[in-house]
XYZ file of C-alpha atoms in Angstrom:
476
model
C 44.451 17.413 2.926
C 41.762 18.955 4.591
C 41.576 23.093 4.566
C 42.073 25.220 8.292
C 40.103 27.637 9.530
C 41.764 29.719 12.505
C 39.814 31.813 14.749
C 41.268 34.517 13.438
C 43.968 35.495 10.601
C 45.399 38.880 10.024
C 45.511 39.170 6.674
C 41.953 39.235 6.575
C 41.262 43.147 6.823
C 38.266 45.094 6.794
C 36.509 42.555 9.190
C 35.101 43.933 12.670
C 34.120 40.906 14.536
C 31.843 41.263 18.106
C 33.877 38.419 19.749
C 36.158 39.487 22.400
C 38.810 37.732 21.641
C 38.010 37.917 18.100
C 38.256 41.803 18.002
C 41.447 42.101 19.905
C 43.068 39.993 16.922
C 41.219 41.940 14.070
C 41.207 45.737 13.066
C 38.659 47.836 13.598
C 36.358 48.196 10.228
C 33.049 50.131 9.398
C 30.472 47.789 10.874
C 27.163 47.540 12.067
C 25.502 44.803 14.482
C 21.391 44.885 15.075
C 19.995 43.361 17.339
C 16.785 42.535 19.115
C 16.421 42.483 22.565
C 12.630 42.569 23.629
C 10.804 42.677 20.372
C 13.762 46.728 19.953
C 15.885 46.471 17.044
C 18.694 48.817 17.305
C 22.408 49.256 17.443
C 24.106 46.853 19.940
C 24.737 48.822 23.174
C 21.348 50.536 23.311
C 21.973 52.831 20.013
C 19.490 55.407 19.208
C 17.069 54.499 16.736
C 15.999 51.630 17.869
C 11.923 50.668 17.472
C 9.587 48.114 18.043
C 9.479 44.700 15.660
C 9.077 41.212 15.560
C 11.939 39.093 16.951
C 12.051 36.841 14.028
C 13.976 37.540 10.834
C 12.307 35.574 8.196
C 14.869 37.189 4.953
C 16.458 40.018 4.362
C 18.016 41.483 0.971
C 20.203 44.221 -0.315
C 19.594 46.953 -2.526
C 21.333 49.776 -4.249
C 19.328 53.447 -4.003
C 20.827 56.446 -6.008
C 20.865 59.355 -3.493
C 19.365 61.819 -5.449
C 21.283 65.092 -2.882
C 24.711 63.492 -2.927
C 26.366 63.573 -6.808
C 23.937 60.822 -7.842
C 25.677 58.165 -5.905
C 24.602 55.079 -5.139
C 24.002 54.235 -0.782
C 23.795 50.546 0.456
C 20.636 49.049 2.199
C 19.619 45.801 3.832
C 15.775 45.271 3.717
C 14.866 43.183 6.759
C 11.609 41.171 6.135
C 10.846 40.454 10.334
C 6.783 39.520 11.388
C 4.552 41.327 9.520
C 7.123 44.589 9.057
C 9.295 45.656 6.273
C 12.915 46.973 8.240
C 15.194 49.027 5.981
C 18.057 50.194 6.681
C 20.586 52.853 5.654
C 24.658 51.243 5.513
C 28.001 53.710 5.103
C 29.622 53.490 2.242
C 32.581 55.231 4.241
C 33.865 55.316 7.133
C 32.861 58.632 7.889
C 29.330 57.406 7.385
C 26.568 56.096 9.945
C 24.141 53.143 9.816
C 20.833 52.749 11.122
C 17.354 51.988 11.203
C 15.618 55.077 8.651
C 12.130 53.362 8.283
C 10.007 50.508 9.791
C 7.106 49.586 7.579
C 3.855 47.463 8.313
C 2.763 45.797 5.616
C -0.962 44.814 7.232
C -3.140 47.964 7.251
C -5.069 48.802 10.925
C -7.686 46.418 11.532
C -7.158 43.483 9.179
C -6.084 40.428 10.520
C -2.733 39.540 11.159
C -0.172 38.425 8.226
C 3.615 37.301 8.233
C 5.989 38.305 5.445
C 7.834 34.723 4.365
C 10.246 36.172 1.427
C 11.115 39.357 -0.259
C 12.988 40.102 -3.608
C 14.071 43.717 -4.547
C 14.277 44.282 -8.668
C 14.291 47.068 -10.991
C 12.240 47.685 -13.440
C 11.988 50.986 -16.454
C 8.541 52.881 -15.947
C 6.665 53.638 -19.543
C 9.214 56.939 -19.346
C 12.465 54.878 -19.685
C 12.714 55.783 -15.733
C 14.736 53.382 -13.501
C 12.189 52.460 -10.444
C 12.637 49.842 -7.598
C 10.142 47.438 -6.460
C 10.002 44.935 -3.436
C 8.218 41.969 -4.466
C 6.881 40.435 -1.055
C 5.103 36.539 0.216
C 2.348 36.610 2.691
C 1.534 33.445 4.983
C -1.551 33.827 3.517
C -1.024 33.194 0.301
C -0.944 37.130 -1.075
C 1.322 38.511 -3.339
C 2.409 42.095 -3.490
C 4.145 44.278 -5.532
C 5.754 47.682 -3.686
C 7.011 50.650 -5.427
C 9.550 51.260 -3.034
C 11.334 54.464 -4.958
C 10.715 56.072 -1.170
C 13.177 54.137 0.533
C 16.257 55.871 -1.552
C 14.306 59.215 -0.557
C 14.730 57.672 3.135
C 18.120 57.039 2.975
C 18.975 60.272 1.887
C 16.935 62.029 3.795
C 16.926 60.806 7.132
C 20.302 61.319 8.852
C 19.645 61.926 12.522
C 20.027 58.377 14.042
C 17.260 59.138 16.896
C 15.177 59.418 13.920
C 13.025 56.504 12.431
C 9.912 56.785 9.732
C 7.172 54.495 10.539
C 4.089 53.905 8.532
C 2.110 51.480 6.345
C 3.163 50.649 3.138
C 0.288 50.691 1.285
C 0.823 53.716 -0.151
C 3.526 52.166 -1.954
C 1.385 49.148 -3.250
C 1.459 48.727 -6.809
C -0.899 45.965 -7.473
C -1.616 42.548 -4.845
C -2.437 39.131 -6.110
C -4.315 36.642 -4.060
C -4.695 32.959 -4.809
C -8.160 33.033 -2.959
C -9.252 35.656 -6.215
C -10.819 34.352 -9.378
C -8.505 34.267 -11.776
C -8.466 33.809 -15.458
C -8.110 30.385 -16.263
C -5.418 30.654 -19.106
C -5.525 27.259 -19.846
C -4.838 24.974 -16.957
C -7.259 23.800 -14.127
C -8.006 26.330 -11.239
C -5.361 26.281 -8.646
C -5.578 24.079 -5.505
C -6.711 25.403 -2.200
C -4.796 29.009 -0.751
C -1.658 28.298 0.988
C 0.994 30.393 2.100
C 3.782 31.575 -0.139
C 7.560 29.706 0.041
C 9.693 31.249 -2.378
C 9.586 34.262 -5.595
C 12.305 35.216 -7.155
C 11.764 37.893 -10.888
C 13.690 36.994 -14.342
C 13.559 38.986 -17.287
C 11.513 37.406 -19.942
C 14.192 37.548 -22.860
C 12.623 36.894 -26.449
C 15.068 34.887 -28.774
C 14.773 38.458 -30.734
C 16.569 40.172 -27.582
C 19.098 37.609 -26.922
C 20.712 38.436 -30.633
C 21.249 41.938 -29.730
C 23.886 40.566 -27.475
C 26.543 43.173 -27.102
C 26.924 45.275 -23.911
C 27.878 42.432 -21.550
C 28.346 44.716 -18.724
C 25.075 45.083 -19.054
C 23.829 42.091 -16.076
C 21.933 40.248 -18.346
C 24.447 40.801 -21.163
C 21.539 42.209 -23.294
C 21.590 45.538 -25.177
C 17.884 47.146 -24.241
C 17.003 48.567 -27.537
C 15.541 52.368 -28.099
C 12.339 52.310 -26.496
C 11.802 48.558 -26.132
C 10.853 47.556 -22.425
C 12.491 44.174 -21.006
C 8.874 42.381 -19.386
C 9.601 41.050 -16.293
C 8.343 37.792 -14.847
C 7.660 37.188 -11.014
C 7.901 33.652 -10.188
C 5.872 32.366 -6.872
C 6.410 29.073 -4.575
C 3.785 28.156 -3.019
C 3.461 25.651 0.399
C 1.350 23.348 -1.250
C 3.363 23.137 -4.435
C 2.019 25.420 -6.956
C 3.912 27.706 -9.407
C 2.097 31.017 -10.006
C 3.641 33.068 -12.863
C 3.175 37.051 -12.409
C 3.299 40.032 -14.779
C 5.354 42.861 -12.881
C 3.737 45.781 -14.046
C -0.099 44.544 -13.233
C 0.179 41.426 -10.911
C -1.875 39.738 -13.641
C -1.469 35.938 -13.407
C 0.193 34.802 -17.023
C 0.470 31.255 -16.107
C -0.007 28.981 -13.376
C 0.729 25.416 -12.521
C -0.790 22.740 -9.731
C 0.531 19.413 -11.480
C 4.073 19.227 -10.934
C 5.059 19.152 -7.610
C 2.638 17.684 -4.736
C 5.163 19.001 -1.898
C 5.867 22.501 -1.234
C 8.067 24.542 -4.140
C 10.641 25.941 -1.018
C 13.591 27.539 -3.784
C 13.223 29.383 -6.762
C 16.712 30.624 -9.007
C 16.866 32.069 -12.378
C 19.739 30.468 -14.204
C 22.531 32.629 -14.772
C 22.098 32.859 -18.715
C 18.563 34.198 -17.307
C 16.787 31.605 -19.650
C 15.102 29.239 -17.563
C 13.876 29.134 -14.061
C 14.481 26.434 -11.763
C 11.851 25.491 -8.205
C 13.014 23.128 -6.272
C 10.193 21.098 -4.233
C 10.393 19.243 -0.802
C 8.838 16.357 -2.971
C 12.244 16.131 -4.086
C 12.177 17.145 -7.569
C 13.281 20.263 -9.234
C 10.533 21.833 -12.279
C 12.590 24.284 -14.734
C 10.724 26.726 -16.745
C 11.534 28.801 -19.901
C 11.837 32.731 -19.427
C 11.273 33.437 -23.053
C 8.070 31.749 -23.188
C 6.219 31.850 -19.717
C 4.931 28.720 -17.949
C 6.438 26.481 -20.293
C 7.922 23.284 -18.343
C 10.877 22.156 -20.037
C 11.352 19.360 -17.788
C 11.420 18.094 -14.511
C 14.612 17.047 -12.732
C 14.282 13.487 -11.111
C 16.969 11.880 -8.980
C 16.957 12.904 -5.292
C 15.204 10.751 -2.580
C 14.397 13.137 0.075
C 13.785 16.701 0.040
C 15.431 19.434 -1.269
C 17.398 21.415 0.933
C 19.003 24.452 -1.875
C 20.028 25.054 -5.534
C 22.542 27.030 -6.723
C 23.714 28.039 -10.451
C 26.414 28.976 -12.113
C 28.086 30.782 -15.324
C 26.761 29.131 -18.571
C 29.769 30.210 -20.318
C 32.664 28.216 -18.790
C 30.725 25.072 -19.894
C 30.809 26.241 -23.342
C 27.600 24.967 -24.987
C 25.723 23.484 -21.989
C 23.395 26.494 -21.014
C 21.318 25.089 -17.944
C 23.148 23.843 -14.955
C 22.004 23.732 -11.867
C 23.408 22.380 -8.505
C 21.007 20.795 -5.624
C 21.302 19.185 -2.314
C 19.030 17.107 -0.245
C 18.808 15.016 2.819
C 19.860 11.994 1.106
C 22.856 13.506 1.799
C 23.909 13.890 -1.699
C 24.926 16.573 -3.783
C 23.511 16.336 -7.368
C 24.935 19.011 -10.692
C 22.350 18.646 -13.222
C 23.754 19.949 -17.158
C 20.525 20.269 -19.088
C 18.010 17.914 -18.300
C 20.397 15.757 -17.099
C 21.906 14.589 -13.397
C 25.455 14.483 -14.436
C 27.282 14.074 -11.187
C 26.413 12.751 -7.938
C 28.739 14.176 -4.680
C 28.092 12.275 -1.596
C 28.556 13.589 2.071
C 28.211 11.767 5.560
C 25.563 14.335 6.346
C 22.290 16.563 5.059
C 23.399 18.728 2.256
C 21.897 22.069 3.282
C 23.569 24.675 1.396
C 25.342 25.067 -2.181
C 27.057 27.418 -4.229
C 29.317 27.664 -7.076
C 32.652 29.626 -7.479
C 34.594 29.909 -10.611
C 34.820 25.790 -11.670
C 33.723 24.796 -8.207
C 30.804 23.389 -6.451
C 31.171 24.319 -2.918
C 27.945 22.242 -0.466
C 27.809 22.193 3.136
C 25.999 19.290 5.494
C 24.553 18.878 8.701
C 27.948 17.302 9.905
C 29.807 20.743 9.326
C 31.513 19.539 6.557
C 32.239 21.810 3.040
C 33.092 20.071 0.414
C 34.466 21.537 -2.730
C 34.397 19.817 -6.373
C 35.454 19.737 -9.709
C 31.808 20.721 -11.863
C 32.385 17.283 -13.099
C 31.789 16.171 -9.721
C 35.329 14.779 -8.550
C 35.958 15.977 -4.729
C 38.742 17.491 -4.662
C 39.267 19.276 -0.790
C 37.053 19.576 1.971
C 36.858 22.044 4.425
C 36.163 21.248 8.440
C 35.960 24.058 11.002
C 32.508 24.400 11.577
C 30.968 22.298 15.051
C 27.495 21.934 14.067
C 25.564 21.581 10.604
C 26.422 23.739 7.739
C 23.056 25.698 7.600
C 24.020 28.663 4.476
C 26.901 30.159 2.731
C 27.185 32.892 0.392
C 29.987 34.217 -2.109
C 31.559 37.397 -1.930
C 34.109 38.096 -4.640
C 36.606 35.590 -4.050
C 35.441 35.030 -0.194
C 33.218 32.300 0.954
C 30.898 33.224 4.112
C 29.283 30.075 5.958
C 27.277 30.218 8.549
C 26.201 27.146 11.197
C 25.029 26.319 14.165
C 27.196 27.190 17.191
C 27.135 30.757 16.685
C 29.836 30.813 13.982
C 30.012 32.802 10.715
C 33.429 31.793 8.539
C 35.026 34.077 6.153
C 37.004 31.333 3.628
C 39.834 32.931 1.038
C 39.744 31.093 -2.045
C 41.886 33.350 -4.016
C 44.054 29.699 -3.726
C 41.553 28.193 -5.939
C 42.679 30.311 -8.847
C 45.926 28.451 -9.233
C 43.866 24.764 -9.483
C 44.020 23.915 -13.388
C 40.716 22.113 -14.640
C 43.030 18.637 -15.349
C 44.661 18.517 -11.594
C 42.931 15.917 -9.781
C 44.233 17.241 -6.296
C 44.298 20.139 -4.171
C 46.970 18.813 -2.049
C 49.197 21.837 -0.810
C 46.495 24.397 -1.725
C 45.652 26.072 1.407
C 42.065 27.584 1.958
C 42.682 30.111 5.075
C 39.568 31.049 6.714
C 38.383 33.010 9.786
C 35.948 32.746 12.606
C 33.964 34.916 13.788
C 30.956 34.396 16.515
C 28.646 36.847 15.644
C 25.418 35.429 17.112
C 24.076 33.971 20.543
C 22.351 30.986 18.097
C 22.781 29.102 14.713
C 23.131 31.167 11.381
C 20.027 30.811 9.153
C 20.105 33.360 6.555
C 23.065 34.931 4.627
C 22.864 37.762 1.945
C 25.446 39.427 0.126
C 26.121 42.410 -2.199
C 29.551 44.142 -3.574
C 30.339 45.446 -0.467
C 28.414 43.945 2.575
C 27.309 40.136 3.901
C 24.562 40.330 6.256
C 24.156 37.356 8.596
C 20.591 36.414 11.100
C 20.109 33.798 13.886
C 16.472 33.196 14.642
C 17.285 32.280 18.293
C 16.868 34.642 21.343
C 17.820 37.239 21.161
C 17.366 37.261 17.287
C 19.761 39.265 15.750
C 21.318 40.448 12.464
C 25.165 41.121 12.234
C 26.098 42.854 8.965
C 29.933 42.761 7.756
C 30.960 45.258 5.941
C 34.209 44.083 3.697
C 36.755 47.558 2.511
């Protein structure tokens, strides 16, 4: 029995749609839609605060900043990488608050050659005094990697209240360090890197030694680790390049801790930290995935081989659901398969009728989307349980928000699926017949939806087609 998707779902509250018909059927809710018209990013309908930015959105992530002047309450922000600029947008936490672009930062200093931002990754790290500092890792088309101290972003989110005001400046004053592959580096036991090439992906991981893992007492902590007094947990930045290089950088200094130029023969397009924080996986267009030890930076544990064509996505799942198995990844590729990897072995192959473009894991389920518009829900053993067919083109992106699955496709479509009904499924069930997975289709863009990012309160979707746009859905 296939899952269904209606254009509207009256029971799905807290979503505002831009489509005229959908707006009639869905209740109004705080939602913001930013669109770039002729290079101007501002609220739909010509709202105040629009400023000139490049049309193409390359990457975007949510971040939370502490508002010092408002009772210590956190404020949500969306950080957007567009061309050579970083755009900071404050989002509302209540119906009474407004949203607007509060800062546009040029990553290229005046008079220097142009370079575009390829990927960004916000992260938090304590300084020597134990104060939590917000950072932003930036990868460029020219091969450089920068780390910025973006605590200033939090101050802007607090101070800039007038919707007609937008701060425009360069990010040079926030620079913490820059790593350039063309600069001679001390060689830590490896041969020198290949010729510099564009950065293609980046992620950050905490370096958890065995002694740190033995202190796992505070399970409410993000990594399940209770930080000992006066002990700062070091962080490593893992950067992938178009030519297959993988570089490990110290988040404090930008020093190269380790490098690899032998494992991959093509672009490293995706990197992800395992849910237990013990490994980092790097997926390459050469159809392989390298898995690295975070406790011993630069130690390659193994290479996952099995796909026969380019890998398009990688996801990880909560290892606690699998007992002793700690490293679990899901990959999707152009060979029309998704593969479930447990430790260093492919335990299951999920067959699709099109290229597998996106994947995620929800509870005991692996969810994958393909180029013919099908979303498959499978068990962690790879057994296909249900197919959702509502997209009229490729399913290009997906993200989870609590019990909602948000998918984006080729025909302007953003679909929000309710996964609550899956909670009734038992691990020994062989079918999902009778389990309904309702969905709501929203037309939020003029073209295909390429990027999806999520936070505790928001889902952001992005389309590169003109007019390039970013749409933010606020869940109540």
